[in-house]
Tab-separated table of C-alpha atoms and ligand atoms in Angstrom:
chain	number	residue	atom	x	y	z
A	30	UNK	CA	104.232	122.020	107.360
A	31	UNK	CA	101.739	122.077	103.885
A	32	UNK	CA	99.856	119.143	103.275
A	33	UNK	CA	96.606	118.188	101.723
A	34	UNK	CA	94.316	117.464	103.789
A	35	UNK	CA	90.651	115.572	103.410
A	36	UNK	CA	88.197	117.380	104.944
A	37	UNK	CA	85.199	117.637	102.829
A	38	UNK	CA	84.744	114.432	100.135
A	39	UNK	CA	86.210	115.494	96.548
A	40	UNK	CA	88.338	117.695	96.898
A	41	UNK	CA	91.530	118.365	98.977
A	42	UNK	CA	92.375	121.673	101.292
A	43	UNK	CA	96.142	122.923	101.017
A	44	UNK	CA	96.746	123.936	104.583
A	45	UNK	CA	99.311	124.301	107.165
A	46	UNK	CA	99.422	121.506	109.522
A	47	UNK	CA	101.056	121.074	112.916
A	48	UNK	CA	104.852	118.648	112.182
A	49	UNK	CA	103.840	114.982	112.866
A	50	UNK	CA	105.380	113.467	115.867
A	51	UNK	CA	106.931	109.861	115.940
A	52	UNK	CA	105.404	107.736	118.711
A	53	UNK	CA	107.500	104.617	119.517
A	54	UNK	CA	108.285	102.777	116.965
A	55	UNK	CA	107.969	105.199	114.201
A	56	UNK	CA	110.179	107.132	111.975
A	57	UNK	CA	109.454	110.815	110.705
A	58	UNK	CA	110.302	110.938	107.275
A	59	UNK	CA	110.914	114.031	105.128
A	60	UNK	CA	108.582	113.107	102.010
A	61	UNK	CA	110.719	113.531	98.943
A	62	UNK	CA	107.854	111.950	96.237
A	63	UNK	CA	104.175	110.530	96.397
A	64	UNK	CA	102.863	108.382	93.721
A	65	UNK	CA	99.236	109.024	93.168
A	66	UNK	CA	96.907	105.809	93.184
A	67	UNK	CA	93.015	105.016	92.204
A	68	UNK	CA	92.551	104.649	95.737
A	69	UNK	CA	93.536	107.724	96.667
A	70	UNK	CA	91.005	108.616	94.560
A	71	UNK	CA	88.457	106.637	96.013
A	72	UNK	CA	89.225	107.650	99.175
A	73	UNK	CA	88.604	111.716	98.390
A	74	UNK	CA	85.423	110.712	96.487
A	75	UNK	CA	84.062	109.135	98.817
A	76	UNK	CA	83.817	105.524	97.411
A	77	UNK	CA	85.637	104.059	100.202
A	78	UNK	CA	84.041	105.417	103.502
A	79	UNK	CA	85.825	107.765	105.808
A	80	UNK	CA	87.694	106.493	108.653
A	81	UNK	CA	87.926	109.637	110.332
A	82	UNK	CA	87.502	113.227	110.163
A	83	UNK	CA	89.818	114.277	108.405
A	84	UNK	CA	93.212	112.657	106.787
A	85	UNK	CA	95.862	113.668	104.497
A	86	UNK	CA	96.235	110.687	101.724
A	87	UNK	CA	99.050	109.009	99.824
A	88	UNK	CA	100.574	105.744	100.445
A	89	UNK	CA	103.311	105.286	97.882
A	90	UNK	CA	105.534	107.727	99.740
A	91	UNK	CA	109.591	107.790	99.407
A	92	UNK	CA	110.739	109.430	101.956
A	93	UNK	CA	114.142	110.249	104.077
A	94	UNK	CA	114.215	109.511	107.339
A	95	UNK	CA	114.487	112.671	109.574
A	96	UNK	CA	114.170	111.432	112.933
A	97	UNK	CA	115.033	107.653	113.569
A	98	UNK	CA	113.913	105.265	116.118
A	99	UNK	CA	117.290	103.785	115.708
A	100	UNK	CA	115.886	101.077	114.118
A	101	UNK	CA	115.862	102.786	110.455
A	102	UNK	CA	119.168	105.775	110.684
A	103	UNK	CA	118.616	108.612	110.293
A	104	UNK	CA	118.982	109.725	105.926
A	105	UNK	CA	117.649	106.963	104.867
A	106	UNK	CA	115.661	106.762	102.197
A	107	UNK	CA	112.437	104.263	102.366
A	108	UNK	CA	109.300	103.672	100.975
A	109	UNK	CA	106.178	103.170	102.838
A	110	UNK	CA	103.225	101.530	101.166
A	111	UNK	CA	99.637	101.093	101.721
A	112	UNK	CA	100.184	98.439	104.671
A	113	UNK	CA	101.174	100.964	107.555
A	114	UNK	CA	101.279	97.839	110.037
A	115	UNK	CA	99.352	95.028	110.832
A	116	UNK	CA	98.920	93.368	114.348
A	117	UNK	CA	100.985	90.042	113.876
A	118	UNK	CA	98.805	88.446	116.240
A	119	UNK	CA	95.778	87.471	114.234
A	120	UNK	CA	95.070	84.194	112.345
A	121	UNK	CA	96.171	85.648	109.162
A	122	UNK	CA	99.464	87.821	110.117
A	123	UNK	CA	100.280	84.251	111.991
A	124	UNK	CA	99.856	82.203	108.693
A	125	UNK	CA	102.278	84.753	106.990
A	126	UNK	CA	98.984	86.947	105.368
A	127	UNK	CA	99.177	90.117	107.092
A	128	UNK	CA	97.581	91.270	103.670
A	129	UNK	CA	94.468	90.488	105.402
A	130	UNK	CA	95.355	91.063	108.892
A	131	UNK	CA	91.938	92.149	111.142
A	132	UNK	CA	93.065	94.981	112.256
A	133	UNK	CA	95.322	96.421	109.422
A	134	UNK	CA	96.673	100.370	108.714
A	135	UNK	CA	96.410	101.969	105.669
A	136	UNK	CA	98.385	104.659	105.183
A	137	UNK	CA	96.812	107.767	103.603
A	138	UNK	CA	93.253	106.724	104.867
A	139	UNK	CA	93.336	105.089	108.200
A	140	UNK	CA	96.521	107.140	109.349
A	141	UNK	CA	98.252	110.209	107.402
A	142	UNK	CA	99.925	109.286	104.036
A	143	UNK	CA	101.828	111.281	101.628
A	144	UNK	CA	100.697	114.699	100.733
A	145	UNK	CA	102.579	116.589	102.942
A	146	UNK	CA	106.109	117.628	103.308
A	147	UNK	CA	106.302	115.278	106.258
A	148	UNK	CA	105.115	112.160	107.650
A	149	UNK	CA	105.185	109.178	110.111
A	150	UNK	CA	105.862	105.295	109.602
A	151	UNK	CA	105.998	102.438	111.395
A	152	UNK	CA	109.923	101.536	111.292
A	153	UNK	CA	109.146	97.839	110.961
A	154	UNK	CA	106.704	98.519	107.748
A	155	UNK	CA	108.912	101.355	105.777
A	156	UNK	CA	110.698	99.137	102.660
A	157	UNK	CA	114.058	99.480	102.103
A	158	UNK	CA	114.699	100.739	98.556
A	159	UNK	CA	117.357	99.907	95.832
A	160	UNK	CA	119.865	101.901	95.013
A	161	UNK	CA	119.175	101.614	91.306
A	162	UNK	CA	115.497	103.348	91.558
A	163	UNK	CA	115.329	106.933	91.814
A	164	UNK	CA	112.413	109.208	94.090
A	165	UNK	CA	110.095	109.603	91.108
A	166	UNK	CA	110.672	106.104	89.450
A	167	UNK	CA	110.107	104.231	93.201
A	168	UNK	CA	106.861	106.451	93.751
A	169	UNK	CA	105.021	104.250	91.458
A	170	UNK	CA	106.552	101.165	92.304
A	171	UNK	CA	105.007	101.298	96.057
A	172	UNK	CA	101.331	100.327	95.068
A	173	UNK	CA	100.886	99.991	91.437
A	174	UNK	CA	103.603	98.138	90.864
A	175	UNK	CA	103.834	96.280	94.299
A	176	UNK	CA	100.326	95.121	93.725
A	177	UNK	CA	100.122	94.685	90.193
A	178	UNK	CA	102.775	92.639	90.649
A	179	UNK	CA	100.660	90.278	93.694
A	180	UNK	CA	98.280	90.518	91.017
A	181	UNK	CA	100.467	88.075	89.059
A	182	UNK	CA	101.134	85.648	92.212
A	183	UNK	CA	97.052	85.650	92.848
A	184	UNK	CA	96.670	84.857	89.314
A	185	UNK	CA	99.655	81.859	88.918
A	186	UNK	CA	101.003	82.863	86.410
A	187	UNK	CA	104.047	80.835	85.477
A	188	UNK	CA	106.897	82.051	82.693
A	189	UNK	CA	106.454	81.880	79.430
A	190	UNK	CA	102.384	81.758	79.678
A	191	UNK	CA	99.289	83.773	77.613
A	192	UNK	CA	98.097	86.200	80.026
A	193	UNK	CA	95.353	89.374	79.541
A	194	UNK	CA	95.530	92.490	80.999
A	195	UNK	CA	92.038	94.552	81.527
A	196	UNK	CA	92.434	97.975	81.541
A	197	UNK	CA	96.389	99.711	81.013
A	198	UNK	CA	96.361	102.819	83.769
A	199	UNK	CA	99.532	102.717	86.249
A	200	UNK	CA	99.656	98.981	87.443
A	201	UNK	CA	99.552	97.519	83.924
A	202	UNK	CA	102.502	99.273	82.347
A	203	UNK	CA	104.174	98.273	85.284
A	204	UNK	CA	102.846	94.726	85.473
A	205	UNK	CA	103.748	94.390	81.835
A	206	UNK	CA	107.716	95.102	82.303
A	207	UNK	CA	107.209	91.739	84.879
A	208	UNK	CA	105.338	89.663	82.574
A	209	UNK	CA	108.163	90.383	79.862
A	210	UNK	CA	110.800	89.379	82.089
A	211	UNK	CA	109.070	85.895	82.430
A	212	UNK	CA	108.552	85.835	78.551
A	213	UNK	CA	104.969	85.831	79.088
A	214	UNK	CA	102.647	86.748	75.472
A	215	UNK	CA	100.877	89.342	76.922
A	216	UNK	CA	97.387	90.376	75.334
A	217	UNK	CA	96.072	94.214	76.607
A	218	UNK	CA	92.530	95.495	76.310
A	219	UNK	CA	91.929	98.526	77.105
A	220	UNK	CA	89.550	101.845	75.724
A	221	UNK	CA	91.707	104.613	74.371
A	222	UNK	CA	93.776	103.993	71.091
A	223	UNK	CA	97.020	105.699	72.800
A	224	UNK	CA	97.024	103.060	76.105
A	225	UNK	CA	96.717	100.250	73.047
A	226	UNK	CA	99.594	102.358	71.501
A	227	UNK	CA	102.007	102.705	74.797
A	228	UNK	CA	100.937	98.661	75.355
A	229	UNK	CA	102.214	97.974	72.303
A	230	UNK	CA	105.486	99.743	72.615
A	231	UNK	CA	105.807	98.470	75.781
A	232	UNK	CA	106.076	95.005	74.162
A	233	UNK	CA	102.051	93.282	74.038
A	234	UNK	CA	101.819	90.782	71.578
A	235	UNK	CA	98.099	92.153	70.721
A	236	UNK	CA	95.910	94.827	72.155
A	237	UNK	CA	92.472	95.494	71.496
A	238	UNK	CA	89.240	97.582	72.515
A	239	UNK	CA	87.502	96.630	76.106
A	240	UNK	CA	85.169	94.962	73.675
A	241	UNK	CA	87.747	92.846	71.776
A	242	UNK	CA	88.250	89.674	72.612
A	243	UNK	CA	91.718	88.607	72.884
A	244	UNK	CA	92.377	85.862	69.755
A	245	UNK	CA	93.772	83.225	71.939
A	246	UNK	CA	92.318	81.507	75.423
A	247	UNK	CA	94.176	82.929	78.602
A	248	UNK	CA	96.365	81.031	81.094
A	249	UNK	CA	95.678	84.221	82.832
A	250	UNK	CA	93.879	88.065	83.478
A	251	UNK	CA	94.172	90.835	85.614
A	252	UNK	CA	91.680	92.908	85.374
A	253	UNK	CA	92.293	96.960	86.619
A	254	UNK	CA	89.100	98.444	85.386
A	255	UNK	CA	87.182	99.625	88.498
A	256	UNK	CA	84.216	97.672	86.609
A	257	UNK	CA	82.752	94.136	87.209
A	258	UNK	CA	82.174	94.093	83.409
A	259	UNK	CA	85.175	93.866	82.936
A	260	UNK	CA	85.342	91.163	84.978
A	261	UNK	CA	83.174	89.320	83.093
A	262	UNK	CA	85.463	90.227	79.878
A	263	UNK	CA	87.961	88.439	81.482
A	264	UNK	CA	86.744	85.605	82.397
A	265	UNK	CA	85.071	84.861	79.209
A	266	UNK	CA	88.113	85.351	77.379
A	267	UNK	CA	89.978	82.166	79.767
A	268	UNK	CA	90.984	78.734	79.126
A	269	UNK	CA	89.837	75.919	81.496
A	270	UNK	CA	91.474	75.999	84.727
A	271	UNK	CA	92.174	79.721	84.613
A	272	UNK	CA	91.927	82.515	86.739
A	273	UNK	CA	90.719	86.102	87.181
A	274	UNK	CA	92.697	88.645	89.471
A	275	UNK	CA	90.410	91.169	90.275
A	276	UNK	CA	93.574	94.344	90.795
A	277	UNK	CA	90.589	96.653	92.525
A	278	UNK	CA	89.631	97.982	95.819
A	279	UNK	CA	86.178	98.985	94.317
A	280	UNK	CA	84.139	97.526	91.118
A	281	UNK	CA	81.049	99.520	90.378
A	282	UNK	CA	79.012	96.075	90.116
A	283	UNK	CA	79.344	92.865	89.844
A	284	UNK	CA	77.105	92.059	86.977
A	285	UNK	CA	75.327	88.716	86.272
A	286	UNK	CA	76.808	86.417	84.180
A	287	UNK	CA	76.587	82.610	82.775
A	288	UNK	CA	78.692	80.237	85.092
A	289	UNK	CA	77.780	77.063	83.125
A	290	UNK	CA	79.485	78.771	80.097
A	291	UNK	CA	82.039	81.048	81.759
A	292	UNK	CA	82.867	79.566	85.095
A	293	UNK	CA	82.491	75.972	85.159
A	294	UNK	CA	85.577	74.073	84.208
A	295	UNK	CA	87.336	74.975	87.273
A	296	UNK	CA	87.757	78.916	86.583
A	297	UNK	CA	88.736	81.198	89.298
A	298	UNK	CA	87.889	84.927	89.784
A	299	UNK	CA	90.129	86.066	92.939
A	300	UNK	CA	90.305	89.314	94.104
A	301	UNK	CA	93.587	90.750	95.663
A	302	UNK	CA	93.855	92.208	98.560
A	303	UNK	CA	96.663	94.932	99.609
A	304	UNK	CA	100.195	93.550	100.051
A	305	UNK	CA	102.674	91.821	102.537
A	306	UNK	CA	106.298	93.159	102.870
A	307	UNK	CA	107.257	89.998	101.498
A	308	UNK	CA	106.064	91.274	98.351
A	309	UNK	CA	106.902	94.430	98.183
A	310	UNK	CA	110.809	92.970	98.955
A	311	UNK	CA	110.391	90.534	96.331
A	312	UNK	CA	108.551	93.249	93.686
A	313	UNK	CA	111.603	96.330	94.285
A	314	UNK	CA	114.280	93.547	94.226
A	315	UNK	CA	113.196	92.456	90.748
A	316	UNK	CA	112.272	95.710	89.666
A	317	UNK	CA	116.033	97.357	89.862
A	318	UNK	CA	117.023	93.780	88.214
A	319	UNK	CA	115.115	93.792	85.286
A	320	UNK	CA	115.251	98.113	85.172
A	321	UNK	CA	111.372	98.985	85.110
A	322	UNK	CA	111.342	102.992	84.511
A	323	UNK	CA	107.547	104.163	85.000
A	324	UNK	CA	106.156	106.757	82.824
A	325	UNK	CA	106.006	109.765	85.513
A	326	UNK	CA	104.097	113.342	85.391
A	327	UNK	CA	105.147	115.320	88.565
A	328	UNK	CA	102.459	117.023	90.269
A	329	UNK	CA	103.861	119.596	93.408
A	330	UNK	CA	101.609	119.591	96.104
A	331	UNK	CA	99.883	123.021	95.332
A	332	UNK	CA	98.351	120.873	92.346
A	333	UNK	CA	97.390	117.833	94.473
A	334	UNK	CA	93.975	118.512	93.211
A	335	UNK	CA	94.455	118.661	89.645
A	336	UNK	CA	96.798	115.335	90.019
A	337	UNK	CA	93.444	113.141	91.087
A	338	UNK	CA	91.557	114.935	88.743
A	339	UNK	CA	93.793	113.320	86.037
A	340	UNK	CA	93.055	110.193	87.519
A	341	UNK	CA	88.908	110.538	87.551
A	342	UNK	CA	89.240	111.594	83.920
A	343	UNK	CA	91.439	108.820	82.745
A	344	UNK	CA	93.580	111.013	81.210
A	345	UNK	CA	96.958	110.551	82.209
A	346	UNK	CA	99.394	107.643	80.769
A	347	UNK	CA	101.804	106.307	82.847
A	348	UNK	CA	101.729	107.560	87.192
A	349	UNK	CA	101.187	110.990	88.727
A	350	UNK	CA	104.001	111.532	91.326
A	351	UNK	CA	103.400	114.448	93.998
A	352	UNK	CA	106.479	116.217	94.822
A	353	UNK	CA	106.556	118.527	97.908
A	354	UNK	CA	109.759	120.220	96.603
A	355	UNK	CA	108.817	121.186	93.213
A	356	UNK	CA	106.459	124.054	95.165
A	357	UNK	CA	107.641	127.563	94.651
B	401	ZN	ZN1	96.899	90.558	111.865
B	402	ZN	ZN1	97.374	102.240	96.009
């Protein structure tokens, strides 16, 4: 089968590949899209350090199952996020957080993801999908919007409340559909005058430059930027009690900053951490409710390359979606 395989950090090799096999357990699923994350990105450049030799990325994969366990029939379509399993023995899967089990998978860096025309799952980790959502608009959904959404559960953030976005790549104009359905006033800065422009169409209350300050005090921020700056943004722009969700695997630095001034009076800065299938149920369920339709550019898997290269250059609005099938 073609897939694009890691071998050599920054850039991806289009090669022929020996079919994956399902071990016990697993399905083999025929990969009909694959959303393109920052990760995936950080992965290839080398940001986040290899895991092994070589691996084919992507972990927001909708695929059809081609070979069941029998747990998952055969034809179905699933998703498969960045969890790829989890132990469910350690203290955390045990206290229902197998976001930070110890000994975690991550598909598309610690086992094969998404590139490819096929790949492997763990039957008990592949998320059903709704009817409602086609391929290219469930891509998206499987990490940007699964996680941008946790980013709104680490946060708190209850209906109806003021609450900053940092940075409007993939997650946020997902994220933003959610905070709309829970009448939140939602406040977006972000550099480049056409993100401010789809934020605003997409129903913020105000947008502004990275180096605005939003007019009001936040209930709440999520912060995307791969940039503890922006961090700092954030917090500075809160009310007392409120918190920071950090929605990165990576921040270049965390800079210094005042906590008498921006911290104290009980502010929080939390990070978030991957994903339980709890919330990626909960996220795709209210997703086909509310009818979130991602901004898509398809990629086929010749142009893997040039997809993440749209990504390092901040270019694209909206997701890049990888789809084996549009080869040829
Ligand atoms: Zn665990
Ligand atoms: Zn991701």
């Amino acid at each position: 089968m073609k897939a694009a395989v890691l071998v050599r950090r920054g850039l991806l090799d289009l090669r022929q590949v020996p079919h994956p096999a399902p071990g016990p357990g697993e399905v083999l699923l025929k990969v009909r899209a694959c959303g393109v994350c920052r990760t995936d990105l950080h992965i290839v450049d080398g940001e986040l350090p290899p895991l092994r030799d070589s691996v084919i990325p992507g972990h927001q994969i909708v695929g059809e199952v081609a070979n069941g366990d029998g747990a998952v029939a055969r034809g179905t379509r699933v998703g498969v996020s960045w969890m790829g399993g989890a132990d469910g023995s350690c203290l955390y899967c045990q206290r229902g957080m197998e976001n930070l089990c110890n000994n975690p998978v991550f598909t598309g860096y610690s086992i094969n993801g998404g590139y490819a025309e096929y790949t492997v799952a763990r039957s008990d980790f592949v998320i059903p999908l709704p009817a409602a959502i086609d391929d290219l608009q469930a891509a998206p959904l499987l990490c940007a919007g699964i996680i941008g959404f946790r980013s709104l559960r680490v946060a708190g953030v209850q209906h109806g409340e003021n609450v900053g976005l940092f940075g409007f790549g993939a997650s946020a104009h997902l994220t933003i559909a959610v905070l709309r359905a829970w009448k939140c006033s939602v406040y977006v800065s972000t550099r480049g005058e056409q993100r401010r422009k789809l934020a605003q169409q997409l129903g913020a209350v105000w947008t502004g430059t990275e180096h605005e300050k939003p007019p009001v005090a936040l209930d709440r921020a999520v912060t995307f930027a791969p940039s503890g700056d922006v961090v700092v943004a954030a917090l500075s722009s809160l009310r007392k009690g409120g918190v920071v969700a950090i929605n990165a695997i990576h921040l270049d630095r965390m800079p210094q900053f005042d906590y008498d001034r921006l911290l104290w009076g009980e502010r929080q800065i939390r990070s978030v951490a991957n994903m339980t299938r709890a919330d990626a149920k909960d996220f795709l369920a209210l997703a086909s409710e509310i009818g979130i339709q991602p901004r898509v550019t398809v990629f086929p898997l010749d142009q893997a390359n040039d997809a993440l290269k749209t990504l390092r250059a901040d270019t694209l609005e909206g997701a890049a979606v990888i789809v084996p099938g549009a080869d040829k």
